[in-house]
Short mmCIF file of N, CA and C in Angstrom, two decimals:
data_model
loop_
_atom_site.label_atom_id
_atom_site.label_comp_id
_atom_site.label_asym_id
_atom_site.label_seq_id
_atom_site.Cartn_x
_atom_site.Cartn_y
_atom_site.Cartn_z
N ASN F 1 -25.45 16.46 -3.51
CA ASN F 1 -25.77 15.90 -2.20
C ASN F 1 -26.08 14.41 -2.26
N SER F 2 -26.32 13.87 -3.43
CA SER F 2 -26.72 12.47 -3.51
C SER F 2 -25.54 11.51 -3.65
N ILE F 3 -24.32 12.02 -3.77
CA ILE F 3 -23.18 11.11 -3.82
C ILE F 3 -22.52 11.05 -2.45
N SER F 4 -21.77 9.99 -2.22
CA SER F 4 -21.17 9.78 -0.89
C SER F 4 -19.77 10.38 -0.76
N ASP F 5 -19.35 11.15 -1.73
CA ASP F 5 -18.03 11.78 -1.69
C ASP F 5 -18.15 13.23 -1.23
N VAL F 6 -17.05 13.76 -0.71
CA VAL F 6 -16.99 15.16 -0.31
C VAL F 6 -16.87 16.00 -1.58
N VAL F 7 -17.74 17.00 -1.72
CA VAL F 7 -17.72 17.86 -2.91
C VAL F 7 -17.75 19.32 -2.47
N TYR F 8 -16.90 20.13 -3.12
CA TYR F 8 -17.01 21.58 -2.93
C TYR F 8 -16.63 22.30 -4.21
N VAL F 9 -17.17 23.50 -4.35
CA VAL F 9 -16.91 24.33 -5.52
C VAL F 9 -16.28 25.62 -5.03
N ALA F 10 -15.22 26.04 -5.70
CA ALA F 10 -14.51 27.27 -5.32
C ALA F 10 -14.38 28.18 -6.54
N GLU F 11 -14.31 29.47 -6.28
CA GLU F 11 -14.05 30.43 -7.35
C GLU F 11 -12.63 30.22 -7.84
N ALA F 12 -12.44 30.37 -9.13
CA ALA F 12 -11.16 30.01 -9.74
C ALA F 12 -9.98 30.84 -9.25
N HIS F 13 -10.10 32.13 -9.16
CA HIS F 13 -8.92 32.94 -8.88
C HIS F 13 -8.78 33.33 -7.41
N THR F 14 -9.87 33.28 -6.67
CA THR F 14 -9.79 33.62 -5.25
C THR F 14 -9.73 32.38 -4.37
N PHE F 15 -10.15 31.25 -4.93
CA PHE F 15 -10.23 29.96 -4.22
C PHE F 15 -11.24 29.98 -3.09
N LYS F 16 -12.15 30.97 -3.10
CA LYS F 16 -13.19 31.03 -2.08
C LYS F 16 -14.25 29.97 -2.37
N ILE F 17 -14.63 29.25 -1.34
CA ILE F 17 -15.62 28.19 -1.49
C ILE F 17 -17.00 28.83 -1.59
N ILE F 18 -17.74 28.41 -2.64
CA ILE F 18 -19.08 28.97 -2.84
C ILE F 18 -20.19 27.92 -2.65
N ARG F 19 -19.79 26.65 -2.63
CA ARG F 19 -20.80 25.60 -2.50
C ARG F 19 -20.15 24.33 -1.95
N VAL F 20 -20.86 23.65 -1.04
CA VAL F 20 -20.40 22.36 -0.49
C VAL F 20 -21.59 21.42 -0.42
N ASN F 21 -21.31 20.11 -0.44
CA ASN F 21 -22.42 19.17 -0.28
C ASN F 21 -22.55 18.76 1.18
N SER F 22 -23.60 18.02 1.49
CA SER F 22 -23.87 17.62 2.87
C SER F 22 -22.79 16.69 3.42
N VAL F 23 -22.16 15.90 2.56
CA VAL F 23 -21.08 15.01 3.02
C VAL F 23 -19.89 15.83 3.50
N PHE F 24 -19.59 16.92 2.80
CA PHE F 24 -18.53 17.84 3.22
C PHE F 24 -18.83 18.36 4.63
N LEU F 25 -20.06 18.81 4.84
CA LEU F 25 -20.44 19.37 6.14
C LEU F 25 -20.31 18.33 7.26
N ARG F 26 -20.70 17.09 6.97
CA ARG F 26 -20.56 16.03 7.98
C ARG F 26 -19.09 15.70 8.22
N ALA F 27 -18.31 15.63 7.15
CA ALA F 27 -16.89 15.27 7.28
C ALA F 27 -16.13 16.31 8.09
N TYR F 28 -16.44 17.57 7.87
CA TYR F 28 -15.73 18.65 8.58
C TYR F 28 -16.47 19.12 9.83
N LYS F 29 -17.61 18.48 10.12
CA LYS F 29 -18.41 18.82 11.31
C LYS F 29 -18.64 20.33 11.41
N THR F 30 -19.24 20.86 10.36
CA THR F 30 -19.45 22.30 10.27
C THR F 30 -20.77 22.61 9.58
N THR F 31 -21.03 23.89 9.38
CA THR F 31 -22.24 24.33 8.68
C THR F 31 -21.84 25.13 7.44
N GLU F 32 -22.80 25.29 6.53
CA GLU F 32 -22.52 26.07 5.31
C GLU F 32 -22.12 27.50 5.65
N GLU F 33 -22.76 28.07 6.64
CA GLU F 33 -22.48 29.45 7.02
C GLU F 33 -21.01 29.63 7.44
N GLU F 34 -20.45 28.62 8.07
CA GLU F 34 -19.05 28.70 8.52
C GLU F 34 -18.06 28.45 7.38
N ILE F 35 -18.54 27.89 6.28
CA ILE F 35 -17.66 27.49 5.18
C ILE F 35 -17.66 28.49 4.02
N ILE F 36 -18.85 28.86 3.58
CA ILE F 36 -18.98 29.69 2.39
C ILE F 36 -18.19 30.99 2.57
N GLY F 37 -17.37 31.30 1.56
CA GLY F 37 -16.56 32.52 1.58
C GLY F 37 -15.14 32.29 2.06
N LYS F 38 -14.89 31.17 2.71
CA LYS F 38 -13.51 30.86 3.13
C LYS F 38 -12.78 30.24 1.96
N THR F 39 -11.47 30.37 1.98
CA THR F 39 -10.68 29.76 0.90
C THR F 39 -10.36 28.31 1.25
N CYS F 40 -10.13 27.53 0.22
CA CYS F 40 -9.81 26.12 0.45
C CYS F 40 -8.49 25.96 1.21
N HIS F 41 -7.53 26.84 0.94
CA HIS F 41 -6.24 26.68 1.63
C HIS F 41 -6.34 27.00 3.12
N GLU F 42 -7.21 27.93 3.50
CA GLU F 42 -7.32 28.22 4.93
C GLU F 42 -8.22 27.20 5.64
N LEU F 43 -9.24 26.74 4.96
CA LEU F 43 -10.17 25.81 5.59
C LEU F 43 -9.62 24.38 5.64
N ILE F 44 -9.14 23.90 4.52
CA ILE F 44 -8.73 22.50 4.42
C ILE F 44 -7.28 22.29 4.85
N HIS F 45 -6.41 23.24 4.51
CA HIS F 45 -4.98 23.07 4.78
C HIS F 45 -4.46 23.93 5.93
N ASN F 46 -5.31 24.77 6.50
CA ASN F 46 -4.93 25.69 7.58
C ASN F 46 -3.74 26.58 7.19
N LEU F 47 -3.78 27.09 5.97
CA LEU F 47 -2.71 27.97 5.48
C LEU F 47 -3.29 29.33 5.09
N PRO F 48 -2.52 30.42 5.29
CA PRO F 48 -3.02 31.76 4.94
C PRO F 48 -3.01 32.02 3.43
N LYS F 49 -2.23 31.26 2.69
CA LYS F 49 -2.16 31.42 1.23
C LYS F 49 -2.13 30.05 0.58
N PRO F 50 -2.31 29.97 -0.75
CA PRO F 50 -2.34 28.66 -1.41
C PRO F 50 -1.07 27.83 -1.13
N CYS F 51 -1.26 26.54 -1.11
CA CYS F 51 -0.16 25.59 -0.86
C CYS F 51 0.93 25.76 -1.92
N PRO F 52 2.19 25.50 -1.56
CA PRO F 52 3.27 25.63 -2.54
C PRO F 52 3.08 24.71 -3.76
N ASP F 53 2.52 23.54 -3.55
CA ASP F 53 2.31 22.59 -4.65
C ASP F 53 0.82 22.49 -4.98
N CYS F 54 0.14 23.60 -4.96
CA CYS F 54 -1.32 23.68 -5.11
C CYS F 54 -1.80 23.11 -6.45
N ASN F 55 -2.63 22.08 -6.36
CA ASN F 55 -3.18 21.48 -7.58
C ASN F 55 -4.19 22.38 -8.26
N ALA F 56 -4.86 23.24 -7.48
CA ALA F 56 -5.80 24.20 -8.07
C ALA F 56 -5.05 25.17 -8.99
N MET F 57 -3.86 25.59 -8.55
CA MET F 57 -3.05 26.50 -9.37
C MET F 57 -2.64 25.81 -10.68
N LYS F 58 -2.27 24.54 -10.58
CA LYS F 58 -1.89 23.79 -11.80
C LYS F 58 -3.07 23.73 -12.76
N MET F 59 -4.26 23.51 -12.20
CA MET F 59 -5.45 23.41 -13.03
C MET F 59 -5.77 24.74 -13.69
N LEU F 60 -5.52 25.83 -13.00
CA LEU F 60 -5.76 27.15 -13.58
C LEU F 60 -4.83 27.42 -14.76
N LYS F 61 -3.59 26.94 -14.64
CA LYS F 61 -2.61 27.18 -15.70
C LYS F 61 -2.95 26.44 -16.98
N ASP F 62 -3.27 25.13 -16.86
CA ASP F 62 -3.50 24.36 -18.08
C ASP F 62 -4.97 24.08 -18.37
N GLY F 63 -5.85 24.37 -17.43
CA GLY F 63 -7.29 24.21 -17.65
C GLY F 63 -7.75 22.77 -17.80
N LYS F 64 -6.93 21.83 -17.36
CA LYS F 64 -7.27 20.41 -17.48
C LYS F 64 -7.62 19.82 -16.11
N PRO F 65 -8.54 18.85 -16.09
CA PRO F 65 -8.87 18.19 -14.82
C PRO F 65 -7.68 17.40 -14.27
N LEU F 66 -7.69 17.21 -12.96
CA LEU F 66 -6.62 16.46 -12.30
C LEU F 66 -7.23 15.39 -11.40
N ILE F 67 -6.52 14.30 -11.27
CA ILE F 67 -6.86 13.29 -10.26
C ILE F 67 -5.57 13.02 -9.50
N TYR F 68 -5.63 13.15 -8.19
CA TYR F 68 -4.43 12.94 -7.39
C TYR F 68 -4.82 12.34 -6.04
N GLU F 69 -3.82 11.79 -5.38
CA GLU F 69 -4.04 11.22 -4.04
C GLU F 69 -3.45 12.15 -3.00
N LYS F 70 -4.12 12.20 -1.87
CA LYS F 70 -3.68 13.06 -0.78
C LYS F 70 -3.77 12.26 0.51
N THR F 71 -2.79 12.44 1.37
CA THR F 71 -2.80 11.80 2.68
C THR F 71 -3.06 12.85 3.73
N ILE F 72 -4.05 12.57 4.58
CA ILE F 72 -4.33 13.50 5.68
C ILE F 72 -4.36 12.73 6.99
N ARG F 73 -4.09 13.42 8.06
CA ARG F 73 -4.11 12.81 9.39
C ARG F 73 -5.33 13.33 10.13
N SER F 74 -6.12 12.41 10.66
CA SER F 74 -7.32 12.82 11.40
C SER F 74 -6.91 13.44 12.74
N LYS F 75 -7.88 14.02 13.42
CA LYS F 75 -7.59 14.63 14.73
C LYS F 75 -7.13 13.57 15.73
N LYS F 76 -7.52 12.32 15.50
CA LYS F 76 -7.10 11.22 16.38
C LYS F 76 -5.74 10.65 15.97
N GLY F 77 -5.14 11.20 14.91
CA GLY F 77 -3.82 10.77 14.48
C GLY F 77 -3.82 9.67 13.43
N LYS F 78 -4.99 9.22 13.02
CA LYS F 78 -5.09 8.14 12.03
C LYS F 78 -4.85 8.69 10.63
N LEU F 79 -4.06 7.96 9.83
CA LEU F 79 -3.82 8.38 8.45
C LEU F 79 -5.01 7.99 7.58
N ASN F 80 -5.45 8.93 6.75
CA ASN F 80 -6.51 8.67 5.79
C ASN F 80 -5.98 9.02 4.41
N TYR F 81 -6.38 8.22 3.44
CA TYR F 81 -5.96 8.44 2.06
C TYR F 81 -7.17 8.88 1.26
N LEU F 82 -6.99 9.95 0.50
CA LEU F 82 -8.07 10.49 -0.32
C LEU F 82 -7.66 10.47 -1.78
N GLU F 83 -8.63 10.18 -2.63
CA GLU F 83 -8.44 10.35 -4.06
C GLU F 83 -9.26 11.57 -4.42
N VAL F 84 -8.59 12.58 -4.95
CA VAL F 84 -9.25 13.85 -5.25
C VAL F 84 -9.33 14.02 -6.76
N SER F 85 -10.53 14.33 -7.21
CA SER F 85 -10.76 14.64 -8.61
C SER F 85 -11.08 16.13 -8.67
N ALA F 86 -10.27 16.87 -9.39
CA ALA F 86 -10.45 18.32 -9.48
C ALA F 86 -10.73 18.68 -10.94
N SER F 87 -11.82 19.41 -11.14
CA SER F 87 -12.22 19.76 -12.51
C SER F 87 -12.46 21.25 -12.64
N PRO F 88 -11.98 21.84 -13.73
CA PRO F 88 -12.25 23.27 -13.96
C PRO F 88 -13.64 23.44 -14.61
N VAL F 89 -14.31 24.53 -14.25
CA VAL F 89 -15.56 24.90 -14.91
C VAL F 89 -15.23 26.14 -15.74
N LYS F 90 -15.53 26.06 -17.03
CA LYS F 90 -15.16 27.16 -17.94
C LYS F 90 -16.41 27.92 -18.41
N ASP F 91 -16.20 29.19 -18.71
CA ASP F 91 -17.29 29.99 -19.26
C ASP F 91 -17.32 29.82 -20.78
N GLU F 92 -18.20 30.57 -21.43
CA GLU F 92 -18.33 30.42 -22.88
C GLU F 92 -17.07 30.84 -23.65
N LYS F 93 -16.20 31.63 -23.03
CA LYS F 93 -14.93 32.03 -23.66
C LYS F 93 -13.84 30.99 -23.46
N GLY F 94 -14.12 29.98 -22.64
CA GLY F 94 -13.12 28.96 -22.36
C GLY F 94 -12.25 29.29 -21.16
N GLU F 95 -12.60 30.34 -20.44
CA GLU F 95 -11.84 30.74 -19.25
C GLU F 95 -12.35 29.98 -18.03
N VAL F 96 -11.42 29.58 -17.18
CA VAL F 96 -11.79 28.85 -15.96
C VAL F 96 -12.39 29.84 -14.97
N THR F 97 -13.64 29.56 -14.54
CA THR F 97 -14.32 30.45 -13.59
C THR F 97 -14.45 29.81 -12.21
N HIS F 98 -14.59 28.50 -12.17
CA HIS F 98 -14.77 27.79 -10.91
C HIS F 98 -14.00 26.48 -10.93
N LEU F 99 -13.77 25.95 -9.76
CA LEU F 99 -13.08 24.66 -9.61
C LEU F 99 -13.97 23.75 -8.77
N VAL F 100 -14.16 22.52 -9.24
CA VAL F 100 -14.97 21.55 -8.52
C VAL F 100 -14.05 20.44 -8.01
N PHE F 101 -14.11 20.19 -6.71
CA PHE F 101 -13.28 19.16 -6.08
C PHE F 101 -14.18 18.06 -5.53
N VAL F 102 -13.85 16.83 -5.85
CA VAL F 102 -14.56 15.67 -5.32
C VAL F 102 -13.52 14.77 -4.65
N SER F 103 -13.70 14.53 -3.35
CA SER F 103 -12.74 13.72 -2.59
C SER F 103 -13.40 12.42 -2.14
N ARG F 104 -12.71 11.33 -2.39
CA ARG F 104 -13.20 10.01 -1.99
C ARG F 104 -12.20 9.39 -1.02
N ASN F 105 -12.69 8.88 0.07
CA ASN F 105 -11.82 8.22 1.05
C ASN F 105 -11.45 6.84 0.51
N ILE F 106 -10.15 6.62 0.28
CA ILE F 106 -9.69 5.33 -0.25
C ILE F 106 -8.79 4.62 0.76
N THR F 107 -8.96 4.95 2.03
CA THR F 107 -8.13 4.37 3.08
C THR F 107 -8.26 2.85 3.11
N GLU F 108 -9.47 2.35 3.04
CA GLU F 108 -9.69 0.90 3.08
C GLU F 108 -9.05 0.22 1.87
N ARG F 109 -9.19 0.84 0.70
CA ARG F 109 -8.57 0.28 -0.51
C ARG F 109 -7.05 0.22 -0.36
N LYS F 110 -6.46 1.28 0.19
CA LYS F 110 -5.01 1.31 0.41
C LYS F 110 -4.59 0.20 1.38
N ARG F 111 -5.39 0.00 2.43
CA ARG F 111 -5.09 -1.04 3.41
C ARG F 111 -5.14 -2.42 2.75
N LEU F 112 -6.14 -2.64 1.91
CA LEU F 112 -6.25 -3.93 1.21
C LEU F 112 -5.12 -4.12 0.20
N GLU F 113 -4.72 -3.04 -0.47
CA GLU F 113 -3.58 -3.12 -1.40
C GLU F 113 -2.31 -3.50 -0.65
N GLU F 114 -2.12 -2.92 0.53
CA GLU F 114 -0.94 -3.23 1.35
C GLU F 114 -0.97 -4.68 1.80
N GLN F 115 -2.15 -5.18 2.18
CA GLN F 115 -2.28 -6.59 2.56
C GLN F 115 -1.94 -7.49 1.39
N LEU F 116 -2.40 -7.12 0.20
CA LEU F 116 -2.11 -7.91 -1.00
C LEU F 116 -0.61 -7.93 -1.27
N ARG F 117 0.04 -6.76 -1.20
CA ARG F 117 1.50 -6.72 -1.41
C ARG F 117 2.22 -7.58 -0.38
N HIS F 118 1.76 -7.52 0.85
CA HIS F 118 2.36 -8.30 1.93
C HIS F 118 2.21 -9.80 1.65
N SER F 119 1.03 -10.21 1.25
CA SER F 119 0.81 -11.64 0.98
C SER F 119 1.60 -12.08 -0.26
N GLN F 120 1.75 -11.19 -1.24
CA GLN F 120 2.55 -11.53 -2.42
C GLN F 120 4.03 -11.72 -2.05
N LYS F 121 4.51 -10.91 -1.08
CA LYS F 121 5.89 -11.09 -0.61
C LYS F 121 6.06 -12.46 0.02
N PHE F 122 5.09 -12.83 0.88
CA PHE F 122 5.16 -14.14 1.53
C PHE F 122 5.06 -15.27 0.51
N GLU F 123 4.23 -15.08 -0.50
CA GLU F 123 4.11 -16.10 -1.54
C GLU F 123 5.45 -16.26 -2.26
N SER F 124 6.12 -15.15 -2.55
CA SER F 124 7.43 -15.20 -3.22
C SER F 124 8.46 -15.91 -2.35
N ILE F 125 8.46 -15.58 -1.05
CA ILE F 125 9.38 -16.24 -0.13
C ILE F 125 9.10 -17.73 -0.08
N GLY F 126 7.81 -18.09 -0.06
CA GLY F 126 7.43 -19.50 -0.03
C GLY F 126 7.89 -20.24 -1.28
N LEU F 127 7.71 -19.61 -2.44
CA LEU F 127 8.15 -20.23 -3.68
C LEU F 127 9.66 -20.40 -3.72
N LEU F 128 10.37 -19.37 -3.26
CA LEU F 128 11.83 -19.43 -3.23
C LEU F 128 12.30 -20.53 -2.29
N SER F 129 11.77 -20.53 -1.07
CA SER F 129 12.21 -21.54 -0.10
C SER F 129 11.81 -22.93 -0.56
N GLY F 130 10.64 -23.05 -1.20
CA GLY F 130 10.22 -24.36 -1.72
C GLY F 130 11.16 -24.86 -2.81
N GLY F 131 11.58 -23.95 -3.69
CA GLY F 131 12.51 -24.33 -4.76
C GLY F 131 13.87 -24.74 -4.21
N ILE F 132 14.36 -23.94 -3.25
CA ILE F 132 15.65 -24.27 -2.63
C ILE F 132 15.56 -25.60 -1.89
N ALA F 133 14.47 -25.77 -1.13
CA ALA F 133 14.29 -26.99 -0.36
C ALA F 133 14.22 -28.21 -1.28
N HIS F 134 13.52 -28.07 -2.39
CA HIS F 134 13.40 -29.19 -3.33
C HIS F 134 14.77 -29.57 -3.90
N ASP F 135 15.54 -28.57 -4.32
CA ASP F 135 16.88 -28.84 -4.86
C ASP F 135 17.79 -29.44 -3.79
N PHE F 136 17.73 -28.90 -2.59
CA PHE F 136 18.56 -29.40 -1.50
C PHE F 136 18.16 -30.83 -1.14
N ASN F 137 16.87 -31.12 -1.21
CA ASN F 137 16.38 -32.47 -0.93
C ASN F 137 16.95 -33.47 -1.94
N ASN F 138 17.06 -33.06 -3.19
CA ASN F 138 17.65 -33.94 -4.21
C ASN F 138 19.11 -34.25 -3.89
N ILE F 139 19.84 -33.24 -3.43
CA ILE F 139 21.25 -33.44 -3.06
C ILE F 139 21.34 -34.36 -1.85
N LEU F 140 20.47 -34.13 -0.87
CA LEU F 140 20.47 -34.96 0.35
C LEU F 140 20.16 -36.41 0.05
N THR F 141 19.25 -36.63 -0.89
CA THR F 141 18.90 -38.01 -1.27
C THR F 141 20.14 -38.75 -1.77
N ALA F 142 20.94 -38.07 -2.57
CA ALA F 142 22.18 -38.68 -3.06
C ALA F 142 23.15 -38.93 -1.91
N ILE F 143 23.31 -37.96 -1.02
CA ILE F 143 24.23 -38.12 0.11
C ILE F 143 23.80 -39.29 1.00
N ILE F 144 22.51 -39.34 1.33
CA ILE F 144 22.01 -40.43 2.19
C ILE F 144 22.15 -41.77 1.48
N GLY F 145 21.85 -41.79 0.20
CA GLY F 145 21.97 -43.04 -0.57
C GLY F 145 23.40 -43.56 -0.57
N TYR F 146 24.36 -42.71 -0.88
CA TYR F 146 25.76 -43.13 -0.91
C TYR F 146 26.28 -43.47 0.49
N ALA F 147 25.81 -42.75 1.50
CA ALA F 147 26.23 -43.06 2.87
C ALA F 147 25.71 -44.43 3.28
N ASN F 148 24.48 -44.77 2.89
CA ASN F 148 23.93 -46.09 3.20
C ASN F 148 24.71 -47.19 2.47
N LEU F 149 25.08 -46.91 1.22
CA LEU F 149 25.89 -47.88 0.48
C LEU F 149 27.24 -48.09 1.16
N LEU F 150 27.87 -46.99 1.61
CA LEU F 150 29.15 -47.09 2.33
C LEU F 150 28.98 -47.90 3.61
N GLN F 151 27.90 -47.64 4.31
CA GLN F 151 27.65 -48.35 5.58
C GLN F 151 27.53 -49.86 5.35
N MET F 152 26.91 -50.24 4.22
CA MET F 152 26.78 -51.67 3.91
C MET F 152 28.14 -52.29 3.54
N LYS F 153 29.01 -51.50 2.94
CA LYS F 153 30.31 -52.02 2.48
C LYS F 153 31.36 -52.05 3.60
N ILE F 154 31.23 -51.17 4.59
CA ILE F 154 32.24 -51.07 5.64
C ILE F 154 31.87 -52.02 6.78
N ASP F 155 32.90 -52.65 7.28
CA ASP F 155 32.72 -53.54 8.43
C ASP F 155 32.27 -52.71 9.63
N LYS F 156 31.32 -53.23 10.41
CA LYS F 156 30.78 -52.49 11.56
C LYS F 156 31.84 -52.18 12.61
N GLU F 157 32.89 -52.95 12.65
CA GLU F 157 33.96 -52.75 13.62
C GLU F 157 34.99 -51.72 13.15
N SER F 158 34.90 -51.31 11.90
CA SER F 158 35.86 -50.36 11.33
C SER F 158 35.67 -48.98 11.97
N PRO F 159 36.78 -48.24 12.21
CA PRO F 159 36.66 -46.89 12.76
C PRO F 159 35.92 -45.95 11.79
N LEU F 160 35.92 -46.29 10.50
CA LEU F 160 35.23 -45.46 9.50
C LEU F 160 33.70 -45.58 9.64
N SER F 161 33.25 -46.67 10.22
CA SER F 161 31.81 -46.90 10.38
C SER F 161 31.17 -45.78 11.20
N ARG F 162 31.88 -45.31 12.20
CA ARG F 162 31.38 -44.23 13.05
C ARG F 162 31.19 -42.94 12.23
N TYR F 163 32.10 -42.66 11.32
CA TYR F 163 32.00 -41.48 10.46
C TYR F 163 30.81 -41.59 9.50
N VAL F 164 30.64 -42.73 8.93
CA VAL F 164 29.52 -42.96 8.00
C VAL F 164 28.20 -42.78 8.74
N GLN F 165 28.13 -43.31 9.97
CA GLN F 165 26.90 -43.17 10.76
C GLN F 165 26.63 -41.68 11.06
N GLN F 166 27.68 -40.93 11.32
CA GLN F 166 27.52 -39.48 11.57
C GLN F 166 26.99 -38.77 10.32
N ILE F 167 27.48 -39.16 9.14
CA ILE F 167 27.00 -38.59 7.87
C ILE F 167 25.50 -38.87 7.72
N ILE F 168 25.09 -40.10 8.01
CA ILE F 168 23.68 -40.47 7.87
C ILE F 168 22.82 -39.70 8.87
N THR F 169 23.26 -39.59 10.12
CA THR F 169 22.51 -38.87 11.15
C THR F 169 22.35 -37.39 10.78
N SER F 170 23.44 -36.77 10.35
CA SER F 170 23.39 -35.35 9.96
C SER F 170 22.50 -35.15 8.73
N SER F 171 22.59 -36.07 7.80
CA SER F 171 21.75 -35.99 6.59
C SER F 171 20.27 -36.13 6.95
N ASP F 172 19.97 -37.00 7.90
CA ASP F 172 18.58 -37.17 8.33
C ASP F 172 18.05 -35.87 8.98
N ARG F 173 18.90 -35.22 9.77
CA ARG F 173 18.49 -33.95 10.38
C ARG F 173 18.27 -32.88 9.30
N ALA F 174 19.15 -32.86 8.31
CA ALA F 174 19.00 -31.91 7.20
C ALA F 174 17.72 -32.20 6.41
N ALA F 175 17.41 -33.49 6.24
CA ALA F 175 16.19 -33.87 5.53
C ALA F 175 14.95 -33.40 6.30
N GLU F 176 15.00 -33.46 7.63
CA GLU F 176 13.90 -32.97 8.46
C GLU F 176 13.74 -31.45 8.31
N LEU F 177 14.86 -30.76 8.25
CA LEU F 177 14.84 -29.32 8.03
C LEU F 177 14.21 -28.98 6.67
N VAL F 178 14.57 -29.73 5.64
CA VAL F 178 14.00 -29.53 4.32
C VAL F 178 12.49 -29.77 4.36
N LYS F 179 12.08 -30.79 5.08
CA LYS F 179 10.65 -31.10 5.22
C LYS F 179 9.90 -29.91 5.85
N ASN F 180 10.52 -29.30 6.88
CA ASN F 180 9.91 -28.14 7.52
C ASN F 180 9.84 -26.94 6.55
N LEU F 181 10.90 -26.76 5.77
CA LEU F 181 10.90 -25.67 4.78
C LEU F 181 9.78 -25.88 3.76
N LEU F 182 9.63 -27.11 3.31
CA LEU F 182 8.58 -27.40 2.33
C LEU F 182 7.19 -27.19 2.94
N ALA F 183 7.03 -27.49 4.21
CA ALA F 183 5.76 -27.26 4.89
C ALA F 183 5.48 -25.76 4.98
N TYR F 184 6.53 -24.97 5.20
CA TYR F 184 6.38 -23.51 5.28
C TYR F 184 5.92 -22.98 3.95
#
């Protein structure tokens, strides 16, 4: 009762719940009288028999503790993520007699992990666009430089002067675009 995680103990072969902590009772909005004697599959999963991929069954077979994640949907439709630690309790012969389940809500941790992945994606995009923009800026510098040299060499009255001016104007617009990419 002193930990903040949901805890319950079930009989090994019947899966009947024999003990729950106060956090369990608050989480499920119930009383011990309504819980004790019910099976975990009917109470927690609303199933008449054990789940097809039942972790309790796996634990009974190999007698080893398990840690797994489970996703559940609240009555309001919100997804919650749980980290469940399941441990077998053995008798003096080494036979599994009871199963102890401890569930911790890790929804907030999952949300923060997703935010981190999202920000890492943006960081990668930023690095990529920055690298491309830098390389493109180097190319533009050469284009603008040579266009300015051409403009100095060509007579202003020449029909080619108009083309050179167009190259410079377009290059300046491209340089502004690169500047915006680098700012991003």
